[in-house]
Amino acid sequence: MSEFERRLREYLPRFQSVLATDIGDWVVKGFIDTRRNIYTISSDTKVISKLIELMLFPLFNQFAQQYDYSLHLAEHQNHYPDITFIAPDDTKIAVDLKSTYRVSAFRVSGFTLGAFTGYFRQRDSTKNISFPYQDYEQHFVLGIIYSRSVIDIDEGRIYRLTDLHDIQSVAHDFVFLLQEKWKLATDRPGSGNTKNIGSVNNIDALVNGNGVFASECKAIFDDYWMNYLTADMARIIDSAMPYTNLNEYWEWRNR
C-alpha cells in the first residue's frame, strides 16, 4: 500500500462523519433559502452524487494541506479525474469520486470508471483530462455506497427550520471505499452507450478491491481496455470484436 493510500484511508471515518448522523442517515434534508424555507430533495442519483461531492471537497482540502499536496480540481464536469493530488516531488495521483446505491443487500448499481478511449489510449493527450494519463503514478476511486430511503415526501410542502427533524433523509447507511481503479474493474463497459469501463457490483468485491482483474495485474487491465472494441468501434474499422470478456482476451492475446 502506498503512503498516499494509507493516509487517505485514515481520512475515511472523517468523510463518514461529515455525511451521516449517528444513526446512519444522510445529514442533508433539503435546500434552504434566505427566508429559512426548506425544500426537500428527491432520491435522484445525480443530485445525491453532486451534493456528496460538495460536502467532501473541504475535507480533501484539509487532507492536502496536512500532507503538503497541491490540489487540482477538474476544470470541466467531463474531465478526468475529479481531483489531482500533486506531491512536493511532482508525483501526480488521480482520485475520482464515485457514488452508487444498493440494489440488494449484497449488490449495487455499480460505478463507471472513466473512458477506455481518448486519453486512456493516447496517454500523452491532454484532451478531457487534467494532466496526461501517463503522468499519474496511481489512479484511485473513492467510492460511496448508500441505500435509498423509501419515503413519501409531500413535494408541495415547504418546511421550516423547526420542522427539520420531521424531514426523512433520502439516503442512509453509507459505506466508503478506497481502491485503485483497476482493482474495481470488470471486463465489460459501464451502462449505456458511453465508452466507459464498468465496475463489479458486488459490495464485498468493491470494498476489498476484488474486481475481475484483481487476480491479474494493472498491466493486464491496461492492455485489455486499450485493445477493447465495442461492436460499433469494430464495425467502423470493418473488424470483428476481438473479445468480450477476460477469457476471450487471453485466447486473443495468446494467438
Coordinates of C-alpha atoms in Angstrom, one line a residue:
M1 CA 0.0 0.0 0.0
S2 CA 1.4 3.4 -1.0
E3 CA 1.8 6.2 1.6
F4 CA -0.8 8.2 -0.2
E5 CA -3.4 5.4 0.0
R6 CA -2.6 4.8 3.7
R7 CA -3.1 8.4 4.5
L8 CA -6.3 8.8 2.6
R9 CA -7.7 5.6 4.1
E10 CA -7.2 7.2 7.5
Y11 CA -9.5 10.0 6.4
L12 CA -12.4 7.8 5.5
P13 CA -14.0 7.9 9.0
R14 CA -14.0 11.7 8.7
F15 CA -15.8 11.5 5.4
Q16 CA -18.4 9.2 7.1
S17 CA -18.9 11.7 10.0
V18 CA -19.5 14.6 7.5
L19 CA -22.2 12.7 5.6
A20 CA -24.1 10.7 8.2
T21 CA -25.8 11.2 11.5
D22 CA -25.0 8.8 14.4
I23 CA -27.8 6.5 13.3
G24 CA -26.6 6.4 9.7
D25 CA -29.0 8.9 8.0
W26 CA -27.7 11.4 5.5
V27 CA -27.4 14.8 7.2
V28 CA -28.8 16.6 4.2
K29 CA -32.5 17.2 4.4
G30 CA -33.1 19.6 1.6
F31 CA -32.3 23.1 0.3
I32 CA -32.8 26.2 2.3
D33 CA -33.5 29.8 1.1
T34 CA -32.8 33.1 2.7
R35 CA -36.3 33.1 4.2
R36 CA -35.3 29.8 6.0
N37 CA -37.7 27.8 4.0
I38 CA -36.6 24.2 3.4
Y39 CA -37.3 22.4 0.1
T40 CA -36.9 18.6 0.2
I41 CA -34.8 16.8 -2.4
S42 CA -35.6 13.7 -4.4
S43 CA -33.6 10.5 -4.5
D44 CA -32.2 11.3 -7.9
T45 CA -28.8 9.7 -8.1
K46 CA -27.2 12.7 -9.9
V47 CA -28.4 15.1 -7.2
I48 CA -27.2 12.9 -4.4
S49 CA -23.8 12.4 -6.1
K50 CA -23.2 16.1 -6.6
L51 CA -24.2 17.1 -3.1
I52 CA -21.9 14.4 -1.7
E53 CA -19.0 15.8 -3.7
L54 CA -19.6 19.3 -2.5
M55 CA -19.7 18.1 1.1
L56 CA -16.4 16.2 0.8
F57 CA -14.3 18.8 -1.0
P58 CA -13.4 20.8 2.1
L59 CA -12.0 17.6 3.7
F60 CA -9.9 17.0 0.6
N61 CA -8.5 20.5 1.1
Q62 CA -7.7 19.7 4.7
F63 CA -6.1 16.4 3.6
A64 CA -3.9 18.2 1.0
Q65 CA -2.8 20.9 3.4
Q66 CA -2.0 18.4 6.2
Y67 CA 0.3 16.3 3.9
D68 CA 1.7 19.1 1.7
Y69 CA -0.1 18.1 -1.5
S70 CA -1.2 20.6 -4.1
L71 CA -4.8 20.0 -5.1
H72 CA -6.1 20.5 -8.6
L73 CA -9.8 20.1 -9.4
A74 CA -11.1 19.1 -12.8
E75 CA -12.0 22.3 -14.7
H76 CA -14.9 20.7 -16.5
Q77 CA -17.5 18.2 -15.5
N78 CA -16.5 15.6 -18.1
H79 CA -12.8 15.9 -17.4
Y80 CA -10.8 13.2 -15.6
P81 CA -10.0 12.9 -12.7
D82 CA -12.2 14.8 -10.2
I83 CA -9.2 15.6 -8.1
T84 CA -5.4 15.5 -8.8
F85 CA -3.1 15.5 -5.9
I86 CA 0.4 16.7 -6.6
A87 CA 3.2 15.8 -4.1
P88 CA 6.2 18.0 -3.5
D89 CA 8.3 15.8 -5.8
D90 CA 5.6 16.5 -8.6
T91 CA 4.2 12.9 -8.3
K92 CA 0.6 13.1 -9.5
I93 CA -2.2 10.9 -8.1
A94 CA -5.7 10.8 -9.6
V95 CA -8.8 10.4 -7.3
D96 CA -12.3 10.0 -8.8
L97 CA -15.3 10.3 -6.5
K98 CA -18.0 7.7 -7.3
S99 CA -21.3 7.0 -5.6
T100 CA -23.7 4.2 -6.1
Y101 CA -26.8 2.8 -4.4
R102 CA -27.6 -0.7 -3.2
V103 CA -30.0 -2.8 -5.3
S104 CA -29.9 -5.6 -2.7
A105 CA -28.1 -6.5 0.5
F106 CA -25.0 -7.6 -1.5
R107 CA -25.0 -5.7 -4.8
V108 CA -25.0 -2.1 -6.0
S109 CA -25.9 -0.4 -9.3
G110 CA -22.1 0.0 -10.0
F111 CA -19.6 2.6 -10.9
T112 CA -18.3 3.8 -14.3
L113 CA -14.5 4.1 -14.0
G114 CA -13.6 6.5 -16.8
A115 CA -13.1 6.2 -20.5
F116 CA -11.3 3.4 -22.3
T117 CA -10.8 5.5 -25.4
G118 CA -9.3 9.0 -25.8
Y119 CA -6.8 9.9 -23.1
F120 CA -6.7 6.3 -21.8
R121 CA -5.2 5.1 -25.1
Q122 CA -3.4 8.3 -26.1
R123 CA -1.6 8.7 -22.8
D124 CA 0.2 11.8 -23.7
S125 CA -3.0 13.6 -24.6
T126 CA -4.4 16.5 -22.6
K127 CA -8.0 16.3 -24.0
N128 CA -10.7 15.8 -21.3
I129 CA -8.0 15.1 -18.7
S130 CA -6.3 17.5 -16.2
F131 CA -2.8 16.1 -17.0
P132 CA -1.7 13.4 -19.4
Y133 CA -2.7 9.9 -18.2
Q134 CA 0.9 8.8 -18.3
D135 CA 1.9 11.5 -15.7
Y136 CA -0.2 9.9 -13.0
E137 CA 1.5 7.5 -10.6
Q138 CA -1.7 6.0 -9.4
H139 CA -5.4 6.1 -10.2
F140 CA -7.8 5.8 -7.2
V141 CA -11.6 5.6 -6.8
L142 CA -13.0 6.9 -3.6
G143 CA -16.4 5.2 -3.6
I144 CA -19.5 5.9 -1.6
I145 CA -22.2 3.2 -1.3
Y146 CA -25.6 4.1 0.1
S147 CA -29.2 2.9 0.4
R148 CA -32.1 4.9 -0.9
S149 CA -34.8 5.5 1.5
V150 CA -38.4 4.5 0.7
I151 CA -40.2 7.6 1.7
D152 CA -43.4 9.5 0.8
I153 CA -42.4 13.2 0.6
D154 CA -45.0 15.9 0.1
E155 CA -43.2 17.7 -2.7
G156 CA -45.6 20.6 -2.5
R157 CA -44.8 21.3 1.2
I158 CA -42.4 23.9 2.3
Y159 CA -40.7 23.1 5.6
R160 CA -39.3 25.4 8.3
L161 CA -36.3 25.0 10.4
T162 CA -38.5 23.9 13.3
D163 CA -39.6 21.0 11.1
L164 CA -36.0 19.9 10.3
H165 CA -36.2 16.6 12.2
D166 CA -39.5 15.7 10.6
I167 CA -37.9 15.5 7.2
Q168 CA -36.8 12.0 6.3
S169 CA -33.3 11.6 4.7
V170 CA -33.4 10.3 1.1
A171 CA -30.2 8.2 1.7
H172 CA -28.7 6.3 4.6
D173 CA -26.3 3.5 5.5
F174 CA -23.2 4.9 3.9
V175 CA -20.1 2.8 3.2
F176 CA -16.8 4.3 2.0
L177 CA -14.1 2.5 0.0
L178 CA -10.8 3.5 -1.5
Q179 CA -9.2 1.3 -4.2
E180 CA -7.1 1.7 -7.3
K181 CA -9.3 1.8 -10.3
W182 CA -8.0 -1.4 -11.9
K183 CA -8.9 -3.4 -8.8
L184 CA -12.6 -2.4 -9.1
A185 CA -13.0 -3.0 -12.9
T186 CA -15.0 -5.6 -14.6
D187 CA -14.3 -6.8 -18.2
R188 CA -17.4 -5.1 -19.6
P189 CA -18.2 -1.5 -20.4
G190 CA -20.3 0.5 -18.0
S191 CA -24.0 1.0 -18.6
G192 CA -25.3 2.9 -21.6
N193 CA -23.6 3.6 -24.9
T194 CA -20.7 5.5 -23.4
K195 CA -17.2 4.0 -23.8
N196 CA -16.6 3.8 -20.1
I197 CA -15.0 1.0 -18.1
G198 CA -17.5 -0.8 -15.8
S199 CA -17.0 -1.9 -12.2
V200 CA -18.0 -5.0 -10.5
N201 CA -21.2 -4.6 -8.5
N202 CA -20.7 -7.0 -5.6
I203 CA -20.3 -4.8 -2.4
D204 CA -17.6 -7.0 -0.8
A205 CA -15.6 -7.1 -4.1
L206 CA -15.7 -3.3 -4.3
V207 CA -14.8 -2.7 -0.7
N208 CA -11.9 -5.2 -0.9
G209 CA -10.7 -4.4 -4.4
N210 CA -11.5 -7.9 -5.8
G211 CA -12.6 -6.9 -9.3
V212 CA -12.2 -9.1 -12.4
F213 CA -8.5 -8.0 -12.8
A214 CA -7.5 -8.3 -9.2
S215 CA -6.0 -11.8 -9.8
E216 CA -4.1 -10.4 -12.8
C217 CA -2.2 -7.1 -12.6
K218 CA -2.6 -3.5 -13.6
A219 CA -0.7 -4.1 -16.9
I220 CA -3.3 -6.7 -18.0
F221 CA -6.1 -4.3 -17.1
D222 CA -4.4 -1.6 -19.2
D223 CA -3.8 -3.9 -22.2
Y224 CA -7.4 -5.3 -22.0
W225 CA -9.1 -1.9 -22.1
M226 CA -6.6 -0.3 -24.6
N227 CA -7.5 -3.0 -27.1
Y228 CA -11.2 -3.5 -26.3
L229 CA -13.6 -2.7 -29.1
T230 CA -17.3 -2.3 -28.8
A231 CA -19.5 -3.6 -31.7
D232 CA -19.7 0.0 -33.1
M233 CA -16.0 0.5 -32.9
A234 CA -15.3 -2.8 -34.6
R235 CA -17.9 -2.0 -37.3
I236 CA -16.2 1.3 -38.2
I237 CA -12.9 -0.4 -38.9
D238 CA -14.6 -3.4 -40.6
S239 CA -13.4 -5.8 -37.9
A240 CA -14.8 -8.4 -35.6
M241 CA -14.8 -7.7 -31.9
P242 CA -11.6 -9.3 -30.7
Y243 CA -13.0 -10.3 -27.3
T244 CA -15.9 -9.5 -24.9
N245 CA -14.6 -10.9 -21.7
L246 CA -11.3 -11.8 -19.9
N247 CA -11.3 -15.5 -21.0
E248 CA -11.7 -14.4 -24.7
Y249 CA -9.0 -11.8 -24.2
W250 CA -6.5 -14.5 -23.2
E251 CA -7.4 -16.5 -26.2
W252 CA -6.9 -13.5 -28.4
R253 CA -3.6 -12.5 -26.7
N254 CA -2.2 -16.0 -26.9
R255 CA -2.8 -16.1 -30.6

